[in-house]
Short mmCIF file of C-alpha atoms in Angstrom, two decimals:
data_model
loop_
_atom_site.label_atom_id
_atom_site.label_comp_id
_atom_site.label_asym_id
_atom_site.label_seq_id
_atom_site.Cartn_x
_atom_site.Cartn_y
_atom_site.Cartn_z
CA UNK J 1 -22.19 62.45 -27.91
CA UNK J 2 -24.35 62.18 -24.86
CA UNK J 3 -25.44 58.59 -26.34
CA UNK J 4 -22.10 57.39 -26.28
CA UNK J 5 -21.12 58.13 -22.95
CA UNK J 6 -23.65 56.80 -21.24
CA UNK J 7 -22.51 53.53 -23.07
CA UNK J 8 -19.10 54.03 -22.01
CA UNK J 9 -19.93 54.25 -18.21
CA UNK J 10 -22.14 51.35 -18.61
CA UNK J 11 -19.64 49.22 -19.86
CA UNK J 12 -17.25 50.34 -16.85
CA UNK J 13 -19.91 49.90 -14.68
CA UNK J 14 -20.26 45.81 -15.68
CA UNK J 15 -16.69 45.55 -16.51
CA UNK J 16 -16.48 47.09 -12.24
CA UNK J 17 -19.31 44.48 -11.13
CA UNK J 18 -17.88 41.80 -13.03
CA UNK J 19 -14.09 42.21 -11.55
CA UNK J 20 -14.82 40.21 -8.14
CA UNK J 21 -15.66 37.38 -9.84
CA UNK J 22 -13.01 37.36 -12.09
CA UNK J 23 -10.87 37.78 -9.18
CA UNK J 24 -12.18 35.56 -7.47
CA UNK J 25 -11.53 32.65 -10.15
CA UNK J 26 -7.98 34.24 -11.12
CA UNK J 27 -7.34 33.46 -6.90
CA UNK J 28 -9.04 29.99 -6.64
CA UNK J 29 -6.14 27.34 -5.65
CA UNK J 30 -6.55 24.44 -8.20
CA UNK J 31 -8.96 21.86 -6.72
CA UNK J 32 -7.22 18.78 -5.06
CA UNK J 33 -9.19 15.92 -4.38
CA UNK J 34 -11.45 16.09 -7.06
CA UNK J 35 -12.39 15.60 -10.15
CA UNK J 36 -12.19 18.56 -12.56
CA UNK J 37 -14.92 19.58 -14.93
CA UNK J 38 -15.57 16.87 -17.40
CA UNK J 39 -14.82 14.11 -15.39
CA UNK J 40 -10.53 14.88 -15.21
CA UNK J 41 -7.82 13.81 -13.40
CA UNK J 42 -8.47 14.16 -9.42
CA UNK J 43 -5.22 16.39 -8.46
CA UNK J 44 -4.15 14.17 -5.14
CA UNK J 45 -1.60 16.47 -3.25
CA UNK J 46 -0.97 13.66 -0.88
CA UNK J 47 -0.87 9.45 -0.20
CA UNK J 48 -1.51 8.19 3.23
CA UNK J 49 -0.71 4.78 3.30
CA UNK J 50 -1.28 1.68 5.65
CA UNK J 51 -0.41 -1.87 5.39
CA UNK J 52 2.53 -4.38 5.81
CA UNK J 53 5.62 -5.12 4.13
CA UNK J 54 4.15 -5.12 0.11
CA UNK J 55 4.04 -1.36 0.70
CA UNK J 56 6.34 -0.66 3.62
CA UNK J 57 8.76 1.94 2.58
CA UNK J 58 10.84 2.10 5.81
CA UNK J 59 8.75 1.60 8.77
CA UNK J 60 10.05 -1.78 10.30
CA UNK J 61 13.66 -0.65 9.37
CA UNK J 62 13.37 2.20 11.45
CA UNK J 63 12.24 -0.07 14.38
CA UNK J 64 14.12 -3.04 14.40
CA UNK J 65 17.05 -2.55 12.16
CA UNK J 66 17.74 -1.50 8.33
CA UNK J 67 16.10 -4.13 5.84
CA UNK J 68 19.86 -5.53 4.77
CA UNK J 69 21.49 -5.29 1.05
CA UNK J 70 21.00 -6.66 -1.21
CA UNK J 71 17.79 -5.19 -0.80
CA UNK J 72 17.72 -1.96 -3.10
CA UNK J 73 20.63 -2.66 -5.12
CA UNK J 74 18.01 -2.43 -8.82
CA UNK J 75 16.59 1.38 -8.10
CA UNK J 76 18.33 2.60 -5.36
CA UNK J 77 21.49 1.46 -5.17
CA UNK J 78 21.20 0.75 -2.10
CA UNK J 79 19.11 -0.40 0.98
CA UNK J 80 16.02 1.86 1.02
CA UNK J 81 13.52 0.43 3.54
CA UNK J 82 11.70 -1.85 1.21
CA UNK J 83 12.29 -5.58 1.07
CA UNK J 84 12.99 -5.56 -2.53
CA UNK J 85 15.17 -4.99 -4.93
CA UNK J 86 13.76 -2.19 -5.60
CA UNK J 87 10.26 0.09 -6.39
CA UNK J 88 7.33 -1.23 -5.06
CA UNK J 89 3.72 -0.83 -6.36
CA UNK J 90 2.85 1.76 -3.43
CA UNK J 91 6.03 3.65 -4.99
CA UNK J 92 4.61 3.19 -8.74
CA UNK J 93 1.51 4.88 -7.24
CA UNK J 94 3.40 7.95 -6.02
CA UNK J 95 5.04 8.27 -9.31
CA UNK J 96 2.20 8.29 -11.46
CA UNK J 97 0.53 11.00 -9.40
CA UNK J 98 3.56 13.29 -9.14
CA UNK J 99 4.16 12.45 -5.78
CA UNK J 100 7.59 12.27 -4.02
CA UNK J 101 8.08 8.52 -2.73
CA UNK J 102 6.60 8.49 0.59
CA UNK J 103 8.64 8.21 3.90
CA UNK J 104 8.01 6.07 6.45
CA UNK J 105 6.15 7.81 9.68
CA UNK J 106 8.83 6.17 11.85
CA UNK J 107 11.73 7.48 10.50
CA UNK J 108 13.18 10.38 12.37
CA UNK J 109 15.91 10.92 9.67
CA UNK J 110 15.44 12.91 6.50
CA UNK J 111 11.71 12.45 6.18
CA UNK J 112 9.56 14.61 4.29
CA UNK J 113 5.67 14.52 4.79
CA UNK J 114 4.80 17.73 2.72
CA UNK J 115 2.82 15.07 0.48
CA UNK J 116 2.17 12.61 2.67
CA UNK J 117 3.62 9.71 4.97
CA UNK J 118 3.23 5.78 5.01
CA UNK J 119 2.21 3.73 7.83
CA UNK J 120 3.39 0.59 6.82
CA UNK J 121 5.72 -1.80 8.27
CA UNK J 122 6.68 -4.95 7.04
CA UNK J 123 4.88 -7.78 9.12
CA UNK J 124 2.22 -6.00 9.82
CA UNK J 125 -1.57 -7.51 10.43
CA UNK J 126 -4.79 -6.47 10.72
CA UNK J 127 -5.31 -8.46 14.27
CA UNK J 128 -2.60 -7.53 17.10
CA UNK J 129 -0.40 -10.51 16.76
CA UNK J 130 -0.63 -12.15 20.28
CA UNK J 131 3.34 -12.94 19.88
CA UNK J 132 6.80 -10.96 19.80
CA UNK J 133 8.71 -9.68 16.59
CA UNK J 134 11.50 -11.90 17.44
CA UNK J 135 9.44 -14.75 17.75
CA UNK J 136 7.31 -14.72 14.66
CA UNK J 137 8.33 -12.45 12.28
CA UNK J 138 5.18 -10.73 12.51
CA UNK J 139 5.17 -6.92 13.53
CA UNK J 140 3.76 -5.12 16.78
CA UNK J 141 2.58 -2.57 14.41
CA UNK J 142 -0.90 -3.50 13.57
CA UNK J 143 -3.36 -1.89 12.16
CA UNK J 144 -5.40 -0.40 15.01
CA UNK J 145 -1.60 1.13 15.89
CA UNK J 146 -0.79 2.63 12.43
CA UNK J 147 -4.66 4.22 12.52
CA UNK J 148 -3.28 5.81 16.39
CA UNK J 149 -0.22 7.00 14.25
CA UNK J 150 -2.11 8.66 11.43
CA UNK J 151 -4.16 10.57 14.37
CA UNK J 152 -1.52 11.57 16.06
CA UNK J 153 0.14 12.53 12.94
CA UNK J 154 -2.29 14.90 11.95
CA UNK J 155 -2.85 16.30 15.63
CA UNK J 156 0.81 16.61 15.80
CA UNK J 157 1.89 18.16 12.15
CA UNK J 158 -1.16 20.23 12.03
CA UNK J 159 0.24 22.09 15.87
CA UNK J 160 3.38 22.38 14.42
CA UNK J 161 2.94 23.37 11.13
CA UNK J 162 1.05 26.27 12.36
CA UNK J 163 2.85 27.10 15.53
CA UNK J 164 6.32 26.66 14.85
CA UNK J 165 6.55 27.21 11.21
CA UNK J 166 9.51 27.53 9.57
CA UNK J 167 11.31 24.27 8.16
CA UNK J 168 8.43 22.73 8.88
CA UNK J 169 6.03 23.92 6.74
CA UNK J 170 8.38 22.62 4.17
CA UNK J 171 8.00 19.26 5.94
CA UNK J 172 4.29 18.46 6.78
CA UNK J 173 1.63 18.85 4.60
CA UNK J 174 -1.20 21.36 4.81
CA UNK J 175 -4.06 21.03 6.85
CA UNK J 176 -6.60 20.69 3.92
CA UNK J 177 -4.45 18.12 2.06
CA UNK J 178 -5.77 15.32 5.13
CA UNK J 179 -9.36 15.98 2.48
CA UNK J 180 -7.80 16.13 -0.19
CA UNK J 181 -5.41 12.67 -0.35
CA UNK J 182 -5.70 10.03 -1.71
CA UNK J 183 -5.31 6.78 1.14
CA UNK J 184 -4.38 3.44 0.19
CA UNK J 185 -4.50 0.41 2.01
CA UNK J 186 -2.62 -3.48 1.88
CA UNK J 187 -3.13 -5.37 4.43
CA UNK J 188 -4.30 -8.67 5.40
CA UNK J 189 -1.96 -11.09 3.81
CA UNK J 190 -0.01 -11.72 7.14
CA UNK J 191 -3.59 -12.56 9.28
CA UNK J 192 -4.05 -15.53 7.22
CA UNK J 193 -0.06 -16.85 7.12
CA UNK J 194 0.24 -15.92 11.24
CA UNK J 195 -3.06 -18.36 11.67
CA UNK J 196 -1.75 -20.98 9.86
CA UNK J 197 1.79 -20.78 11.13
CA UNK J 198 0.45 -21.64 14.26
CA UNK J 199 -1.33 -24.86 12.85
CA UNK J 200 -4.32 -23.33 12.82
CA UNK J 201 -6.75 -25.32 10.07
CA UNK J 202 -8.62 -24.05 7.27
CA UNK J 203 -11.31 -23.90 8.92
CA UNK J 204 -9.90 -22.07 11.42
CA UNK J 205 -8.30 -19.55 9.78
CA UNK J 206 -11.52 -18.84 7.83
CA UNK J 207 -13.08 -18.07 10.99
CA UNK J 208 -11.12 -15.39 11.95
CA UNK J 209 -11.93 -13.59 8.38
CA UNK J 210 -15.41 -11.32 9.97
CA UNK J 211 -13.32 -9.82 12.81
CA UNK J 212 -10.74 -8.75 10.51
CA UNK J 213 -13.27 -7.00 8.43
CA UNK J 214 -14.90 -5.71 11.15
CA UNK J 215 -11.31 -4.57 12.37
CA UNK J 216 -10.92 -3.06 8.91
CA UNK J 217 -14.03 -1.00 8.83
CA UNK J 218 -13.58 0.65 11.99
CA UNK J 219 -10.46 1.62 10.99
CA UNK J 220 -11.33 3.27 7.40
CA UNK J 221 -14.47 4.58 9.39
CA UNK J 222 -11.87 6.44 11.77
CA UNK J 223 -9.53 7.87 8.36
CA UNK J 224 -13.22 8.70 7.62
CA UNK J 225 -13.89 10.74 10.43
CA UNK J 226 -10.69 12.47 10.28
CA UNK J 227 -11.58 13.85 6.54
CA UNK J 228 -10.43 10.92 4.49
CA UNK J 229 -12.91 10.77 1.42
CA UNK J 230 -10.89 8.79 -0.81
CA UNK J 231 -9.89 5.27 -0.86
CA UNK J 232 -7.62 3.08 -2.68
CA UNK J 233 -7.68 -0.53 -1.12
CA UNK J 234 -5.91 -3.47 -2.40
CA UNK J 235 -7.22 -7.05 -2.03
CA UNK J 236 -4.42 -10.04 -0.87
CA UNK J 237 -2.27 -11.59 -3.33
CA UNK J 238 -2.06 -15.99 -3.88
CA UNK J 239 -0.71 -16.61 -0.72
CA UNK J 240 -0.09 -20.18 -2.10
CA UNK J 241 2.28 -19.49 -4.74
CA UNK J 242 4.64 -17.86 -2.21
CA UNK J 243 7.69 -19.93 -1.26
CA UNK J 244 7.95 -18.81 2.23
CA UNK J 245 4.23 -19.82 2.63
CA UNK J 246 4.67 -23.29 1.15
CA UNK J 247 7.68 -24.28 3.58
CA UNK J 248 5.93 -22.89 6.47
CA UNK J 249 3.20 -25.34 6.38
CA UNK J 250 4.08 -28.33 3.59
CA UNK J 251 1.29 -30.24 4.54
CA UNK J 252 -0.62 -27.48 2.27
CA UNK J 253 1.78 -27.58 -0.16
CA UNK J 254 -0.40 -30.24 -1.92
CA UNK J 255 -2.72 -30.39 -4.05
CA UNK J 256 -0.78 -27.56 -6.28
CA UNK J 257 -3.31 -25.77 -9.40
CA UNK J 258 -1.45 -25.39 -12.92
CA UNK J 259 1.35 -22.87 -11.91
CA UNK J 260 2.36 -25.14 -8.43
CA UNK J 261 0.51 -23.25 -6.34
CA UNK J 262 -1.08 -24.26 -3.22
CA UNK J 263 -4.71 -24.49 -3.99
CA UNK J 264 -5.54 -24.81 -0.49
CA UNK J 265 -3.76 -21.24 0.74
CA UNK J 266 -5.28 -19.43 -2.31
CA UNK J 267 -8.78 -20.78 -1.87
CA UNK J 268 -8.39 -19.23 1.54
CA UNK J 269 -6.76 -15.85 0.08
CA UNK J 270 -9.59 -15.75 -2.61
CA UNK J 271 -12.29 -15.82 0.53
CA UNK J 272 -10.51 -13.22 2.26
CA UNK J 273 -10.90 -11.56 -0.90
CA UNK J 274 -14.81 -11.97 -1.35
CA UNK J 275 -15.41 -10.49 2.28
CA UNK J 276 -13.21 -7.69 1.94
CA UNK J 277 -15.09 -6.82 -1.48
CA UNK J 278 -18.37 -6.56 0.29
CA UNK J 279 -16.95 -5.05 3.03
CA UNK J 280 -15.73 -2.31 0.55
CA UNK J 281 -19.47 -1.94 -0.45
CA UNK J 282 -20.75 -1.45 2.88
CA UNK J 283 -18.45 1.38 3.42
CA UNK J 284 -19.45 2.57 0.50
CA UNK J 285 -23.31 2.38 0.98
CA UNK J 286 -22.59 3.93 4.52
CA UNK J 287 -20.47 7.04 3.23
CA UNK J 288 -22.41 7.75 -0.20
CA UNK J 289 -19.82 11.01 -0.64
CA UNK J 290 -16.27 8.88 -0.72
CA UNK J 291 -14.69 6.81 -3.03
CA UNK J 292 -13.93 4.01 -2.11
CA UNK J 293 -12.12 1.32 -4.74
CA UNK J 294 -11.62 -2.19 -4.61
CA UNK J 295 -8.40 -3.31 -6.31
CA UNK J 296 -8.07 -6.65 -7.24
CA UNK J 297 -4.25 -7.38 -6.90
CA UNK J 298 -4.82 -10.80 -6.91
CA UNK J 299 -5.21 -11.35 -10.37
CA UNK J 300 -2.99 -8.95 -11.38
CA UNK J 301 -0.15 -11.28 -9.33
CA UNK J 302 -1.62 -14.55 -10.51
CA UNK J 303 -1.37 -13.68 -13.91
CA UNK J 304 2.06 -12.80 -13.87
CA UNK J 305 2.91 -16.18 -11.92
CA UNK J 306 0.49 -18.40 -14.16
CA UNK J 307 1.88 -16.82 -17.53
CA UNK J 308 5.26 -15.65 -16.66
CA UNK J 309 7.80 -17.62 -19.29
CA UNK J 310 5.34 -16.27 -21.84
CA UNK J 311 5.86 -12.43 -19.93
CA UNK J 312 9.64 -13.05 -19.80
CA UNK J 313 10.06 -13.95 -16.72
CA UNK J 314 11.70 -17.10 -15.45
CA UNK J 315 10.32 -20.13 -12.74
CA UNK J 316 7.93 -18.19 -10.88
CA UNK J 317 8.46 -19.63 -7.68
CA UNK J 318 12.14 -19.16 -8.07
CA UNK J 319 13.08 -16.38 -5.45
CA UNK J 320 16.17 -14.43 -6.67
CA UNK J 321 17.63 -13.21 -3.18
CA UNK J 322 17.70 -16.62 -1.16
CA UNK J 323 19.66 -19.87 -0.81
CA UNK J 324 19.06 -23.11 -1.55
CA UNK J 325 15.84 -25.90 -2.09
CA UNK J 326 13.55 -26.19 -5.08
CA UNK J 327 12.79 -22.23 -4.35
CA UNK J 328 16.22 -21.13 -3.58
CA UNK J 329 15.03 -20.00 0.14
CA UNK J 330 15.28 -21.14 3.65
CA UNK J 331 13.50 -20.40 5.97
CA UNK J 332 16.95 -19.73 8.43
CA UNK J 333 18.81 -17.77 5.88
CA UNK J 334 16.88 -14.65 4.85
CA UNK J 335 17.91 -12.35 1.88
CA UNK J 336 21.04 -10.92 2.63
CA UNK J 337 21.29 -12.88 5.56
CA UNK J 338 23.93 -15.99 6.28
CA UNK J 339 24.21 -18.93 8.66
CA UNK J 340 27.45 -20.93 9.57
CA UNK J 341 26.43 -24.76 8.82
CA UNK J 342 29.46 -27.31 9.63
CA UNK J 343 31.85 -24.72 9.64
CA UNK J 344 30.65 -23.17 6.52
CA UNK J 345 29.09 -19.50 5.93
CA UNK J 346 25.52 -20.12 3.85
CA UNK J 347 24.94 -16.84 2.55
CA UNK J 348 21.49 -15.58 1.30
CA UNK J 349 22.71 -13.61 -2.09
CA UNK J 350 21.15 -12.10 -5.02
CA UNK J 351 20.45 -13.95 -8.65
CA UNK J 352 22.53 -12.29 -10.97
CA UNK J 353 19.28 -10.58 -12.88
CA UNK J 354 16.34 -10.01 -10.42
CA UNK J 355 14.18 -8.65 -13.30
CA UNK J 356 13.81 -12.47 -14.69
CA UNK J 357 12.28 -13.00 -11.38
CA UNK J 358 8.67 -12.43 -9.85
CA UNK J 359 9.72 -13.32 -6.20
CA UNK J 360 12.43 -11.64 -4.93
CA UNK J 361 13.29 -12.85 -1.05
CA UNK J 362 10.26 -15.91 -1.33
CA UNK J 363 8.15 -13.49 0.41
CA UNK J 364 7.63 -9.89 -1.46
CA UNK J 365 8.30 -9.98 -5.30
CA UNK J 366 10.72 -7.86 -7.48
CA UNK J 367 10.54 -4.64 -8.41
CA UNK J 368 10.00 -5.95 -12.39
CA UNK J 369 6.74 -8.27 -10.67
CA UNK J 370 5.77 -5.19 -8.81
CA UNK J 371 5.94 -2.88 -11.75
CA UNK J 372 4.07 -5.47 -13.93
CA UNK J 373 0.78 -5.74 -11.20
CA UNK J 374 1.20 -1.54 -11.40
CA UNK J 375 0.40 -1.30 -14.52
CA UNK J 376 -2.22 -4.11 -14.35
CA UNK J 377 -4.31 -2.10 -11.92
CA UNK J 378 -3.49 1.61 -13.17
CA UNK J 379 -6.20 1.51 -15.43
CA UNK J 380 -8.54 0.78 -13.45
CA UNK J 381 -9.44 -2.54 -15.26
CA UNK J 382 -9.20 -4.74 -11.96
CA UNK J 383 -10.61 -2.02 -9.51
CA UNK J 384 -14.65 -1.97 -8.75
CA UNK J 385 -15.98 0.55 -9.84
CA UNK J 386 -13.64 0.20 -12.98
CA UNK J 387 -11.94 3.80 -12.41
CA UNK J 388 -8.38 4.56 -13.34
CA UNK J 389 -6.27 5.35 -9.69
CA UNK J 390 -5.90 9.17 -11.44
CA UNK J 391 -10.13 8.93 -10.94
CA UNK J 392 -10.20 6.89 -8.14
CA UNK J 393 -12.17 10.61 -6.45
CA UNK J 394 -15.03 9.88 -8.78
CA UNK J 395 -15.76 6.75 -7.63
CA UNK J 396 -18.43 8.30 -5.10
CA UNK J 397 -21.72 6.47 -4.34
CA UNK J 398 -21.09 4.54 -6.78
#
């Protein structure tokens, strides 16, 4: 009898020691950020995103007027920020992690940032572009600016979400989540078309390619210093194979590769390219515990343009929302837009079925294009290291 309970306290007595711990696990918030045991999905509870139009999701709208319809009219129904007829890849991304699609920092009206907020804005560069909106197309929002954003953004949510409360803690994102998120980046495309635009040569442009990485780097190293460990950064598309880019400067139009592409723009892109992917690895070698992952859009897009009858899609270089040319596009009548020629209204409308098309406005391509280079680069079969984007956290050091 007397054996017996001293083996019953015993076992209260371990069952007592042991009840912190098991408390303690019970009480553990699920770990964000990071990989779970066995090498498992990475939990991202936000997206911070910077870049230009490919993944602008409202930011120049905001600014300098709504992006007109028939932008939207595939997903939304509407206009929605994004030049396109719809999703675009940075809102394939949210999607696939669970995350609500992002709004644009600079929109005052019905944002929500509980999971994170985009940067964006559609002509955006990494350079300051030493020229107005209205004169170039290109957007006062550069990089450096949408890194001052994301500071303030964090000194600014982080104040409010803890010292006014209320609706807005259903609005900003926790403080930890800045650790935790996952932040993309593409950008780059428009510092290569604003050089040439300006006649700038090759040689020229090519020039310019070590300050933007050097541009780039201090701006991940400053998302760095602010807690961002993970990093999701696209490379540049083939510029050449873009309408817009081909009637800009038609003296590059020629000599065109085997889907009438401008070798000359995409030799240029493809440099861009190499820089930025050793640029990638420096950051990496300097900050042994992120992840940072190169993602090599580029020939995700090129495939799609160089194979797309046999993907189902129609002339490449067609662009659905336009008017007029061997691309349906001019430069003076915009998607959506219209110009009065001789008395006549030239109207820039929509093909009857954008998903037959890669480019939608001879700039940005359609959602069907975009949703095609998604699932190219989901995978993680074009990224270096080869992670899947749901891994991209274990990508450290490595």
């Amino acid at each position: 009898m007397a054996t017996a309970t001293a083996a019953t306290w015993a076992a209260r007595t371990a069952a007592l020691l042991l009840l912190p711990l098991v408390l303690a696990l019970a009480l553990a918030p699920r770990a964000s950020g990071a990989a779970a045991a066995g090498g498992g999905d990475c939990h991202f509870p936000a997206i911070f995103n910077f870049g230009d139009s490919n993944s602008d999701t409202g930011g120049l709208s905001s600014l300098f007027g709504a992006a007109p319809a028939p932008n939207g009219r595939t997903f939304f129904g509407r206009p929605a920020g994004r030049y396109c007829d719809g999703r675009l890849v940075i809102d394939f991304i949210a999607e696939s992690l669970g995350i609500p699609y992002l709004s644009a920092y600079l929109n005052s009206i019905g944002s929500n940032f509980t999971q994170g907020a985009n940067f964006a804005t559609a002509g955006s560069s990494i350079r300051r572009q030493n020229t107005s909106l209205f004169l170039s197309g290109f957007s006062p929002i550069s990089l450096d600016v949408q890194s001052w954003e994301f500071e303030q953004f964090i000194n600014r949510s982080e104040y409010v979400y803890n010292n006014k409360g209320g609706i807005y803690r259903e609005l900003l994102p926790r403080a930890e989540y800045f650790s935790q998120a996952l932040y993309t980046f593409d950008i780059g495309q428009n510092d290569i078309t604003s050089s040439y635009f300006v006649n700038n040569t090759t040689a020229e442009v090519e020039a310019t390619i070590p300050d933007l990485m050097e541009r780039l780097t201090s701006v991940m190293q400053s998302v760095y210093a602010r807690g961002g460990r993970y990093f999701w950064i696209h490379n540049t598309g083939p510029l050449g194979c873009l309408p817009y880019a081909l009637l800009h400067r038609p003296d590059l139009a020629a000599p065109v590769d085997g889907a009438g592409c401008s070798v000359t723009y995409n030799k240029v892109a493809q440099h861009f390219n190499l820089r930025l992917k050793e640029t990638v690895a420096s950051l990496r070698k300097a900050h042994p515990d992120a992840a940072f992952t190169y993602v090599d859009v580029y020939t995700a897009k090129y495939k799609l343009i160089s194979e797309a009858k046999k993907l189902g899609f129609d002339d490449p270089l067609l662009t659905c929302c336009g008017h007029g040319g061997r691309y349906n596009f001019d430069l003076n009548i915009g998607c959506g837009g219209k110009k009065q020629v001789n008395g006549t209204w030239m109207m820039g409308n929509s093909c009857e079925d954008p998903s037959k098309r890669v480019s939608w406005d001879g700039v940005h391509f359609t959602e069907a294009a975009n949703k095609f280079v998604f699932d190219q680069i989901v995978a993680g079969a074009l990224s270096d290291p080869p992670v899947p984007l749901k891994r991209a956290c274990q990508s450290k050091g490595r």
